[in-house]
mmCIF file of C-alpha atoms in Angstrom:
data_model
loop_
_atom_site.group_PDB
_atom_site.id
_atom_site.type_symbol
_atom_site.label_atom_id
_atom_site.label_comp_id
_atom_site.label_asym_id
_atom_site.label_seq_id
_atom_site.Cartn_x
_atom_site.Cartn_y
_atom_site.Cartn_z
ATOM 1 C CA MET A 1 -69.217 64.905 -60.364
ATOM 2 C CA GLU A 2 -66.769 62.921 -62.333
ATOM 3 C CA LYS A 3 -64.699 64.951 -64.831
ATOM 4 C CA THR A 4 -65.227 62.978 -67.803
ATOM 5 C CA PRO A 5 -65.244 64.735 -71.331
ATOM 6 C CA ARG A 6 -69.099 64.125 -71.505
ATOM 7 C CA ASN A 7 -69.748 65.655 -68.083
ATOM 8 C CA GLN A 8 -67.499 68.574 -68.937
ATOM 9 C CA ARG A 9 -69.360 69.194 -72.163
ATOM 10 C CA ARG A 10 -72.685 69.136 -70.341
ATOM 11 C CA LYS A 11 -71.374 71.490 -67.801
ATOM 12 C CA LYS A 12 -70.327 73.809 -70.712
ATOM 13 C CA LEU A 13 -73.550 73.587 -72.403
ATOM 14 C CA PHE A 14 -75.415 74.174 -69.345
ATOM 15 C CA GLN A 15 -73.425 77.341 -68.764
ATOM 16 C CA ALA A 16 -74.245 78.399 -72.319
ATOM 17 C CA LEU A 17 -77.916 78.193 -71.290
ATOM 18 C CA LEU A 18 -77.404 80.239 -68.179
ATOM 19 C CA PHE A 19 -75.216 82.853 -69.772
ATOM 20 C CA GLY A 20 -77.615 83.154 -72.869
ATOM 21 C CA LEU A 21 -80.573 83.592 -70.613
ATOM 22 C CA ILE A 22 -78.692 86.429 -68.758
ATOM 23 C CA PHE A 23 -77.472 88.104 -72.253
ATOM 24 C CA GLY A 24 -80.795 88.109 -73.660
ATOM 25 C CA PHE A 25 -82.188 89.441 -70.509
ATOM 26 C CA LEU A 26 -79.755 92.183 -70.370
ATOM 27 C CA LEU A 27 -80.229 93.221 -74.083
ATOM 28 C CA GLN A 28 -83.901 93.497 -73.627
ATOM 29 C CA LYS A 29 -83.643 95.620 -70.457
ATOM 30 C CA GLY A 30 -81.057 97.738 -71.958
ATOM 31 C CA GLY A 31 -83.688 98.611 -74.863
ATOM 32 C CA VAL A 32 -81.416 97.598 -77.485
ATOM 33 C CA ALA A 33 -83.725 95.046 -78.856
ATOM 34 C CA LYS A 34 -85.922 97.951 -80.010
ATOM 35 C CA TYR A 35 -85.994 98.920 -83.653
ATOM 36 C CA HIS A 36 -86.178 102.678 -83.084
ATOM 37 C CA ILE A 37 -83.444 102.556 -80.626
ATOM 38 C CA LEU A 38 -81.107 100.719 -83.121
ATOM 39 C CA GLU A 39 -81.887 102.893 -85.918
ATOM 40 C CA GLY A 40 -81.707 106.017 -83.536
ATOM 41 C CA GLN A 41 -78.117 105.188 -82.818
ATOM 42 C CA LEU A 42 -77.331 104.941 -86.613
ATOM 43 C CA LEU A 43 -79.201 108.398 -87.091
ATOM 44 C CA LEU A 44 -77.018 109.512 -84.323
ATOM 45 C CA THR A 45 -80.136 110.778 -82.429
ATOM 46 C CA ASP A 46 -80.292 108.010 -79.752
ATOM 47 C CA PHE A 47 -76.931 106.992 -78.156
ATOM 48 C CA THR A 48 -78.181 104.119 -76.040
ATOM 49 C CA VAL A 49 -76.519 101.565 -78.105
ATOM 50 C CA MET A 50 -73.070 103.229 -77.847
ATOM 51 C CA LYS A 51 -73.546 103.687 -74.056
ATOM 52 C CA VAL A 52 -74.267 99.961 -73.638
ATOM 53 C CA MET A 53 -71.435 98.838 -75.845
ATOM 54 C CA LEU A 54 -68.703 101.283 -74.350
ATOM 55 C CA SER A 55 -69.690 100.276 -70.941
ATOM 56 C CA ALA A 56 -69.575 96.721 -71.756
ATOM 57 C CA ILE A 57 -66.260 96.936 -73.532
ATOM 58 C CA LEU A 58 -64.729 98.948 -70.493
ATOM 59 C CA VAL A 59 -65.695 96.462 -67.865
ATOM 60 C CA ALA A 60 -64.737 93.448 -69.940
ATOM 61 C CA THR A 61 -61.362 95.035 -71.209
ATOM 62 C CA ILE A 62 -60.402 95.418 -67.605
ATOM 63 C CA GLY A 63 -61.847 92.144 -66.337
ATOM 64 C CA LEU A 64 -60.253 90.027 -69.247
ATOM 65 C CA TYR A 65 -56.942 91.713 -68.710
ATOM 66 C CA PHE A 66 -56.919 90.709 -64.811
ATOM 67 C CA LEU A 67 -58.394 87.314 -65.474
ATOM 68 C CA HIS A 68 -55.714 86.530 -68.296
ATOM 69 C CA LYS A 69 -52.928 87.791 -66.021
ATOM 70 C CA PHE A 70 -53.797 86.055 -62.982
ATOM 71 C CA ALA A 71 -56.109 83.107 -63.827
ATOM 72 C CA LYS A 72 -54.508 82.473 -67.109
ATOM 73 C CA ILE A 73 -57.634 82.442 -69.018
ATOM 74 C CA LYS A 74 -57.558 81.653 -72.763
ATOM 75 C CA LEU A 75 -58.055 84.476 -74.979
ATOM 76 C CA HIS A 76 -60.021 84.344 -78.361
ATOM 77 C CA VAL A 77 -58.641 86.948 -80.732
ATOM 78 C CA ARG A 78 -59.951 86.899 -84.166
ATOM 79 C CA PRO A 79 -57.333 87.223 -86.892
ATOM 80 C CA THR A 80 -56.695 90.598 -88.586
ATOM 81 C CA LYS A 81 -57.551 90.608 -92.199
ATOM 82 C CA VAL A 82 -57.746 94.054 -93.085
ATOM 83 C CA GLY A 83 -59.664 93.951 -96.317
ATOM 84 C CA ALA A 84 -62.107 91.257 -94.983
ATOM 85 C CA ASN A 85 -62.599 93.207 -91.735
ATOM 86 C CA ILE A 86 -63.496 96.499 -93.610
ATOM 87 C CA ILE A 87 -65.563 95.206 -96.458
ATOM 88 C CA GLY A 88 -67.206 92.871 -94.217
ATOM 89 C CA GLY A 89 -67.706 95.432 -91.679
ATOM 90 C CA LEU A 90 -69.278 97.871 -94.155
ATOM 91 C CA ILE A 91 -71.599 95.259 -95.621
ATOM 92 C CA PHE A 92 -72.627 94.334 -92.067
ATOM 93 C CA GLY A 93 -73.437 98.041 -91.328
ATOM 94 C CA VAL A 94 -75.546 98.541 -94.320
ATOM 95 C CA GLY A 95 -77.671 95.347 -93.281
ATOM 96 C CA PHE A 96 -77.786 96.817 -89.771
ATOM 97 C CA ALA A 97 -79.563 100.002 -91.322
ATOM 98 C CA PHE A 98 -81.938 97.950 -93.263
ATOM 99 C CA ALA A 99 -82.903 95.636 -90.565
ATOM 100 C CA GLY A 100 -82.815 97.645 -87.357
ATOM 101 C CA TYR A 101 -81.409 94.580 -85.582
ATOM 102 C CA CYS A 102 -78.171 92.700 -85.231
ATOM 103 C CA PRO A 103 -77.625 89.003 -84.694
ATOM 104 C CA GLY A 104 -77.774 89.212 -80.912
ATOM 105 C CA THR A 105 -80.412 92.065 -80.505
ATOM 106 C CA GLY A 106 -82.477 90.150 -83.235
ATOM 107 C CA ALA A 107 -82.660 87.106 -80.990
ATOM 108 C CA ALA A 108 -83.701 89.350 -78.186
ATOM 109 C CA GLY A 109 -86.106 91.076 -80.425
ATOM 110 C CA LEU A 110 -88.021 87.705 -81.094
ATOM 111 C CA GLY A 111 -87.856 87.026 -77.457
ATOM 112 C CA GLN A 112 -89.873 90.232 -76.638
ATOM 113 C CA GLY A 113 -92.489 89.327 -79.335
ATOM 114 C CA ASP A 114 -91.230 90.983 -82.424
ATOM 115 C CA ILE A 115 -92.575 89.112 -85.431
ATOM 116 C CA PRO A 116 -90.067 90.957 -87.910
ATOM 117 C CA ALA A 117 -87.187 89.398 -85.973
ATOM 118 C CA LEU A 118 -88.147 86.090 -87.402
ATOM 119 C CA ILE A 119 -87.938 87.542 -91.120
ATOM 120 C CA PHE A 120 -84.527 89.062 -90.100
ATOM 121 C CA MET A 121 -83.418 85.738 -88.596
ATOM 122 C CA VAL A 122 -84.383 83.858 -91.867
ATOM 123 C CA GLY A 123 -82.323 86.501 -93.798
ATOM 124 C CA LEU A 124 -79.357 85.926 -91.426
ATOM 125 C CA VAL A 125 -79.388 82.155 -92.144
ATOM 126 C CA ALA A 126 -79.657 82.785 -95.842
ATOM 127 C CA GLY A 127 -76.873 85.206 -95.792
ATOM 128 C CA SER A 128 -74.707 82.640 -93.938
ATOM 129 C CA TYR A 129 -75.337 80.014 -96.541
ATOM 130 C CA LEU A 130 -74.740 82.715 -99.274
ATOM 131 C CA PHE A 131 -71.277 83.436 -97.629
ATOM 132 C CA ALA A 132 -70.574 79.831 -97.502
ATOM 133 C CA GLU A 133 -71.039 79.535 -101.223
ATOM 134 C CA PHE A 134 -68.580 82.381 -101.633
ATOM 135 C CA SER A 135 -66.151 81.283 -98.902
ATOM 136 C CA GLU A 136 -63.572 79.466 -101.038
ATOM 137 C CA LEU A 137 -63.177 82.363 -103.344
ATOM 138 C CA SER A 138 -63.042 84.714 -100.387
ATOM 139 C CA LYS A 139 -60.263 82.733 -98.856
ATOM 140 C CA LYS A 140 -58.238 83.089 -101.937
ATOM 141 C CA THR A 141 -58.874 86.918 -102.565
ATOM 142 C CA ILE A 142 -60.497 89.252 -99.948
ATOM 143 C CA GLU A 143 -59.125 87.190 -96.941
ATOM 144 C CA LYS A 144 -55.592 87.522 -97.976
ATOM 145 C CA TRP A 145 -55.583 91.338 -98.113
ATOM 146 C CA GLY A 146 -53.858 92.551 -94.992
ATOM 147 C CA ASP A 147 -53.793 89.189 -93.305
ATOM 148 C CA LYS A 148 -51.836 90.025 -90.298
ATOM 149 C CA GLY A 149 -52.923 87.008 -87.908
ATOM 150 C CA LYS A 150 -54.074 87.597 -84.382
ATOM 151 C CA LEU A 151 -53.087 91.263 -83.919
ATOM 152 C CA THR A 152 -53.669 93.317 -80.873
ATOM 153 C CA PHE A 153 -52.976 97.000 -80.152
ATOM 154 C CA HIS A 154 -50.267 96.044 -77.841
ATOM 155 C CA ASN A 155 -48.630 94.037 -80.513
ATOM 156 C CA LEU A 156 -49.159 96.757 -82.934
ATOM 157 C CA LEU A 157 -47.893 99.623 -80.935
ATOM 158 C CA LYS A 158 -45.119 97.458 -79.330
ATOM 159 C CA VAL A 159 -46.197 98.413 -75.694
ATOM 160 C CA ASN A 160 -47.082 95.842 -73.035
ATOM 161 C CA THR A 161 -50.495 94.733 -72.540
ATOM 162 C CA GLY A 162 -51.045 96.507 -69.249
ATOM 163 C CA SER A 163 -50.275 99.802 -70.851
ATOM 164 C CA SER A 164 -52.687 99.436 -73.787
ATOM 165 C CA VAL A 165 -55.277 98.379 -71.354
ATOM 166 C CA VAL A 166 -54.947 101.514 -69.379
ATOM 167 C CA ILE A 167 -54.913 103.731 -72.452
ATOM 168 C CA ALA A 168 -57.964 101.893 -73.966
ATOM 169 C CA SER A 169 -59.825 102.190 -70.569
ATOM 170 C CA ALA A 170 -58.950 105.830 -70.200
ATOM 171 C CA ILE A 171 -60.239 106.518 -73.857
ATOM 172 C CA LEU A 172 -63.438 104.548 -73.351
ATOM 173 C CA PHE A 173 -64.138 106.012 -69.873
ATOM 174 C CA ALA A 174 -63.549 109.614 -71.398
ATOM 175 C CA THR A 175 -65.941 109.000 -74.132
ATOM 176 C CA ILE A 176 -68.544 107.907 -71.879
ATOM 177 C CA ILE A 177 -68.127 111.020 -69.702
ATOM 178 C CA ILE A 178 -68.099 113.204 -72.755
ATOM 179 C CA LEU A 179 -71.292 111.701 -74.075
ATOM 180 C CA LYS A 180 -72.778 112.365 -70.681
ATOM 181 C CA MET A 181 -71.531 115.953 -70.612
ATOM 182 C CA ILE A 182 -72.803 116.910 -73.895
ATOM 183 C CA ASN A 183 -76.142 115.364 -72.973
ATOM 184 C CA LEU A 184 -76.322 112.724 -75.558
ATOM 185 C CA MET B 1 -68.655 74.573 -62.746
ATOM 186 C CA LYS B 2 -69.321 73.668 -59.277
ATOM 187 C CA LEU B 3 -72.692 74.429 -57.441
ATOM 188 C CA LYS B 4 -70.998 77.098 -55.333
ATOM 189 C CA HIS B 5 -69.792 78.818 -58.348
ATOM 190 C CA LEU B 6 -73.347 78.824 -59.845
ATOM 191 C CA LEU B 7 -74.694 80.024 -56.592
ATOM 192 C CA PHE B 8 -72.009 82.622 -56.408
ATOM 193 C CA THR B 9 -72.876 83.850 -59.928
ATOM 194 C CA THR B 10 -76.595 84.035 -59.336
ATOM 195 C CA ILE B 11 -76.174 85.850 -55.863
ATOM 196 C CA SER B 12 -73.719 88.350 -57.198
ATOM 197 C CA PHE B 13 -75.812 89.108 -60.283
ATOM 198 C CA SER B 14 -78.975 89.429 -58.204
ATOM 199 C CA SER B 15 -77.306 91.529 -55.686
ATOM 200 C CA LEU B 16 -75.727 93.916 -58.137
ATOM 201 C CA VAL B 17 -79.064 94.233 -59.905
ATOM 202 C CA THR B 18 -80.895 94.950 -56.719
ATOM 203 C CA LEU B 19 -78.522 97.426 -55.653
ATOM 204 C CA ALA B 20 -78.508 99.166 -58.820
ATOM 205 C CA ARG B 21 -82.239 99.097 -58.991
ATOM 206 C CA SER B 22 -82.509 100.753 -55.525
ATOM 207 C CA SER B 23 -80.792 103.922 -57.207
ATOM 208 C CA GLU B 24 -82.962 106.029 -59.308
ATOM 209 C CA VAL B 25 -80.397 106.175 -61.904
ATOM 210 C CA VAL B 26 -81.444 102.828 -63.098
ATOM 211 C CA VAL B 27 -85.037 102.608 -64.242
ATOM 212 C CA GLN B 28 -86.059 104.679 -67.324
ATOM 213 C CA SER B 29 -89.191 104.673 -69.267
ATOM 214 C CA GLY B 30 -91.062 101.572 -70.139
ATOM 215 C CA GLY B 31 -89.063 99.286 -67.856
ATOM 216 C CA SER B 32 -85.600 99.879 -69.489
ATOM 217 C CA TRP B 33 -82.595 99.925 -67.288
ATOM 218 C CA SER B 34 -79.688 102.419 -67.388
ATOM 219 C CA PRO B 35 -77.568 101.545 -70.625
ATOM 220 C CA TYR B 36 -74.522 102.041 -68.440
ATOM 221 C CA LEU B 37 -75.738 99.329 -65.965
ATOM 222 C CA VAL B 38 -76.700 97.044 -68.771
ATOM 223 C CA GLY B 39 -73.560 97.475 -70.549
ATOM 224 C CA SER B 40 -71.532 96.887 -67.256
ATOM 225 C CA LEU B 41 -73.307 93.647 -66.507
ATOM 226 C CA ILE B 42 -72.685 92.551 -70.136
ATOM 227 C CA GLY B 43 -69.025 93.279 -69.406
ATOM 228 C CA VAL B 44 -69.267 91.091 -66.299
ATOM 229 C CA LEU B 45 -70.917 88.340 -68.368
ATOM 230 C CA VAL B 46 -68.143 88.338 -70.875
ATOM 231 C CA CYS B 47 -65.633 87.733 -68.104
ATOM 232 C CA LEU B 48 -67.824 84.930 -66.885
ATOM 233 C CA THR B 49 -68.101 83.407 -70.197
ATOM 234 C CA PHE B 50 -64.268 83.612 -70.895
ATOM 235 C CA TYR B 51 -63.523 82.124 -67.290
ATOM 236 C CA PHE B 52 -66.066 79.297 -66.840
ATOM 237 C CA SER B 53 -66.719 78.341 -70.471
ATOM 238 C CA GLU B 54 -63.669 79.375 -72.119
ATOM 239 C CA GLU B 55 -65.748 81.052 -74.899
ATOM 240 C CA PRO B 56 -66.304 84.494 -76.065
ATOM 241 C CA VAL B 57 -69.822 86.060 -76.399
ATOM 242 C CA GLY B 58 -70.892 85.869 -79.888
ATOM 243 C CA ALA B 59 -74.075 85.523 -82.012
ATOM 244 C CA SER B 60 -73.558 85.473 -85.835
ATOM 245 C CA SER B 61 -72.153 81.894 -85.927
ATOM 246 C CA PHE B 62 -75.345 80.627 -84.642
ATOM 247 C CA TYR B 63 -77.015 81.419 -87.836
ATOM 248 C CA ALA B 64 -74.192 79.970 -90.000
ATOM 249 C CA THR B 65 -74.784 76.713 -87.808
ATOM 250 C CA VAL B 66 -78.480 76.620 -88.619
ATOM 251 C CA ALA B 67 -77.729 77.326 -92.271
ATOM 252 C CA GLY B 68 -75.310 74.401 -92.109
ATOM 253 C CA PHE B 69 -77.834 72.130 -90.521
ATOM 254 C CA ILE B 70 -80.473 72.937 -93.103
ATOM 255 C CA GLY B 71 -77.891 72.648 -95.963
ATOM 256 C CA ASN B 72 -76.987 69.245 -94.746
ATOM 257 C CA ALA B 73 -80.514 68.157 -94.625
ATOM 258 C CA ILE B 74 -81.581 69.500 -97.977
ATOM 259 C CA ALA B 75 -78.321 69.246 -100.119
ATOM 260 C CA PRO B 76 -75.835 67.390 -98.128
ATOM 261 C CA LYS B 77 -73.238 66.652 -100.566
ATOM 262 C CA HIS B 78 -73.150 70.134 -101.958
ATOM 263 C CA THR B 79 -73.052 71.791 -98.370
ATOM 264 C CA VAL B 80 -70.331 69.571 -96.922
ATOM 265 C CA GLN B 81 -67.886 70.588 -99.646
ATOM 266 C CA LEU B 82 -68.243 74.446 -99.203
ATOM 267 C CA GLU B 83 -64.993 75.697 -97.813
ATOM 268 C CA TYR B 84 -66.737 77.419 -94.659
ATOM 269 C CA PHE B 85 -68.609 74.464 -93.790
ATOM 270 C CA LYS B 86 -65.533 72.378 -94.351
ATOM 271 C CA GLU B 87 -63.540 74.617 -91.723
ATOM 272 C CA LYS B 88 -66.581 74.952 -89.408
ATOM 273 C CA PRO B 89 -68.951 71.898 -89.764
ATOM 274 C CA PRO B 90 -72.236 72.709 -88.026
ATOM 275 C CA LYS B 91 -72.562 71.357 -84.553
ATOM 276 C CA LEU B 92 -74.841 71.985 -81.455
ATOM 277 C CA ASN B 93 -72.198 73.922 -79.823
ATOM 278 C CA TRP B 94 -71.889 76.432 -77.059
ATOM 279 C CA GLU B 95 -72.881 79.553 -79.105
ATOM 280 C CA PHE B 96 -75.946 77.620 -80.555
ATOM 281 C CA ILE B 97 -77.311 77.090 -77.166
ATOM 282 C CA PHE B 98 -76.302 80.575 -75.941
ATOM 283 C CA VAL B 99 -78.391 82.465 -78.750
ATOM 284 C CA ILE B 100 -81.431 80.226 -78.192
ATOM 285 C CA ALA B 101 -81.282 80.955 -74.513
ATOM 286 C CA ALA B 102 -80.885 84.730 -75.290
ATOM 287 C CA ILE B 103 -84.309 84.512 -76.947
ATOM 288 C CA PHE B 104 -85.864 83.187 -73.940
ATOM 289 C CA GLY B 105 -83.868 85.566 -71.568
ATOM 290 C CA SER B 106 -85.363 88.377 -73.504
ATOM 291 C CA THR B 107 -89.000 86.999 -73.070
ATOM 292 C CA LEU B 108 -88.328 86.840 -69.297
ATOM 293 C CA ALA B 109 -87.030 90.410 -69.364
ATOM 294 C CA ALA B 110 -89.958 91.535 -71.370
ATOM 295 C CA LEU B 111 -92.547 89.800 -69.245
ATOM 296 C CA HIS B 112 -90.793 91.337 -66.064
ATOM 297 C CA GLY B 113 -90.982 94.776 -67.455
ATOM 298 C CA GLY B 114 -94.501 94.605 -69.178
ATOM 299 C CA GLU B 115 -92.895 94.742 -72.530
ATOM 300 C CA PHE B 116 -93.906 91.488 -73.882
ATOM 301 C CA SER B 117 -96.268 91.962 -76.922
ATOM 302 C CA ILE B 118 -96.618 90.485 -80.420
ATOM 303 C CA ARG B 119 -95.493 93.130 -82.614
ATOM 304 C CA GLY B 120 -95.608 93.675 -86.334
ATOM 305 C CA MET B 121 -93.917 96.617 -88.112
ATOM 306 C CA PRO B 122 -92.319 99.056 -85.721
ATOM 307 C CA GLU B 123 -94.028 102.564 -85.393
ATOM 308 C CA MET B 124 -91.013 104.310 -86.531
ATOM 309 C CA TRP B 125 -91.439 102.679 -89.873
ATOM 310 C CA THR B 126 -94.935 102.899 -90.227
ATOM 311 C CA SER B 127 -95.173 106.496 -89.466
ATOM 312 C CA LYS B 128 -93.052 107.297 -92.462
ATOM 313 C CA TYR B 129 -94.065 104.465 -94.834
ATOM 314 C CA GLY B 130 -97.571 103.768 -93.701
ATOM 315 C CA SER B 131 -99.153 100.677 -92.361
ATOM 316 C CA ASP B 132 -99.674 98.960 -95.696
ATOM 317 C CA SER B 133 -96.001 98.705 -96.381
ATOM 318 C CA TRP B 134 -95.273 95.337 -94.753
ATOM 319 C CA VAL B 135 -94.071 93.849 -98.116
ATOM 320 C CA GLN B 136 -91.229 96.691 -98.351
ATOM 321 C CA TYR B 137 -90.469 96.274 -94.661
ATOM 322 C CA SER B 138 -90.306 92.545 -94.939
ATOM 323 C CA ALA B 139 -88.100 92.777 -97.858
ATOM 324 C CA LEU B 140 -85.749 95.155 -95.978
ATOM 325 C CA SER B 141 -85.741 93.111 -92.825
ATOM 326 C CA PHE B 142 -84.707 89.923 -95.004
ATOM 327 C CA THR B 143 -82.286 91.719 -96.996
ATOM 328 C CA GLY B 144 -80.718 93.469 -93.814
ATOM 329 C CA GLY B 145 -80.184 90.018 -92.324
ATOM 330 C CA LEU B 146 -78.782 88.591 -95.608
ATOM 331 C CA LEU B 147 -76.175 91.416 -95.683
ATOM 332 C CA MET B 148 -75.435 91.346 -91.969
ATOM 333 C CA ALA B 149 -74.770 87.426 -92.169
ATOM 334 C CA PHE B 150 -72.585 87.772 -95.003
ATOM 335 C CA GLY B 151 -70.683 90.707 -93.704
ATOM 336 C CA ALA B 152 -70.369 88.985 -90.307
ATOM 337 C CA ARG B 153 -68.852 85.953 -91.828
ATOM 338 C CA LEU B 154 -66.481 88.057 -93.865
ATOM 339 C CA ALA B 155 -65.424 90.257 -91.062
ATOM 340 C CA GLY B 156 -65.308 87.302 -88.588
ATOM 341 C CA GLY B 157 -67.937 88.377 -86.184
ATOM 342 C CA CYS B 158 -70.726 90.768 -85.348
ATOM 343 C CA THR B 159 -71.403 93.505 -82.702
ATOM 344 C CA SER B 160 -71.480 90.914 -80.078
ATOM 345 C CA GLY B 161 -68.213 88.787 -81.261
ATOM 346 C CA HIS B 162 -66.180 91.621 -82.678
ATOM 347 C CA GLY B 163 -68.036 94.529 -80.960
ATOM 348 C CA ILE B 164 -67.722 93.356 -77.455
ATOM 349 C CA SER B 165 -65.697 90.320 -77.023
ATOM 350 C CA GLY B 166 -63.038 91.316 -79.527
ATOM 351 C CA ALA B 167 -62.961 94.868 -78.705
ATOM 352 C CA ALA B 168 -62.444 93.958 -75.161
ATOM 353 C CA GLN B 169 -59.316 91.957 -76.070
ATOM 354 C CA LEU B 170 -57.998 95.132 -77.892
ATOM 355 C CA SER B 171 -58.137 93.124 -81.098
ATOM 356 C CA VAL B 172 -57.291 95.275 -84.190
ATOM 357 C CA SER B 173 -59.725 93.109 -86.287
ATOM 358 C CA SER B 174 -62.479 93.823 -83.959
ATOM 359 C CA TRP B 175 -61.909 97.377 -83.666
ATOM 360 C CA THR B 176 -61.676 97.806 -87.390
ATOM 361 C CA SER B 177 -64.852 95.754 -87.990
ATOM 362 C CA LEU B 178 -66.737 97.643 -85.362
ATOM 363 C CA ILE B 179 -65.949 101.082 -86.699
ATOM 364 C CA CYS B 180 -66.754 99.840 -90.177
ATOM 365 C CA PHE B 181 -70.202 98.497 -88.808
ATOM 366 C CA PHE B 182 -70.925 102.023 -87.765
ATOM 367 C CA ILE B 183 -69.744 103.589 -90.921
ATOM 368 C CA GLY B 184 -71.691 101.284 -92.902
ATOM 369 C CA GLY B 185 -74.843 101.805 -91.011
ATOM 370 C CA VAL B 186 -74.625 105.678 -90.458
ATOM 371 C CA LEU B 187 -74.237 105.955 -94.253
ATOM 372 C CA ALA B 188 -76.907 103.465 -95.278
ATOM 373 C CA VAL B 189 -79.627 104.682 -92.780
ATOM 374 C CA GLN B 190 -79.846 107.882 -94.763
ATOM 375 C CA LEU B 191 -81.296 105.718 -97.640
ATOM 376 C CA ILE B 192 -84.300 104.843 -95.244
ATOM 377 C CA TYR B 193 -84.796 107.840 -92.737
#
């Protein structure tokens, strides 16, 4: 197939379809599209969400490291803006407790037949627009607090990437083992 | 992506899954798979999206795109001058298709595991608040979505974008956001349960 920009774009969008299908499939199979599982994590009675996330992060950390090193893949690090990360993160967390879904698992929830996921998604769209209304002010204020640019832990600790990947993987793996051992 | 890559991905994924399914560790109650297996496969998926599509896995921007499309349809002059939409004009992009496909992927999974059914309020909620509480539940769902989208845009991502893709790149913004997601959630859930 000829490598025109249009064909490249079509190829990429077809991948989005395939990868999206897999993602939604996995989320549902993992049980993380279920209200009681998500709320259970926040109540610290059910650690399914944490197990899924830690496993995903562990595998992806190692995989992305090697892909970047040998296949020179492009990385997509989001800029560190300490104020915005913290305040946005906390607000997101409160919403998480209220809804019992997140943007990804909400989509999976809708897929498995949950009608409330629709209401949640309407809220997500509204909230996005609300932020857009606020975005100019946010850019001039909150988003300037602790703006460090695209910062990684290896930059911060002044170690090489390989070392930080080893340390991070060890911590993630240890956490998974500890969770298993204390029977959570 | 060549056909051989597509075949490779499909065969690898299916074999991994079949292999894991054959071990009893995998299947838990009600058709759910081991969280470690699911998580690991999601981790693999992230590597695939970075490699083939040059995109991170993410979900929250999808809703901002939808908001932008609706805004452009209803109040175009106002929408187009908002700072967020100036920087990120809504487009039918990779993440848009990814999230929509995720809905259907979940349907497939649910059908496969016998878990597809049209559900209303979750039992966890109704057993505490009663089955007449749909107004409160809907308000909470909507408000939850509102706060999450606002928070995600401010923080720069959600549990998929920051929590998985960003965290895997050892990004300080992502780990900060992820930890705050949990702190906010753990504290706020006390208001409900």
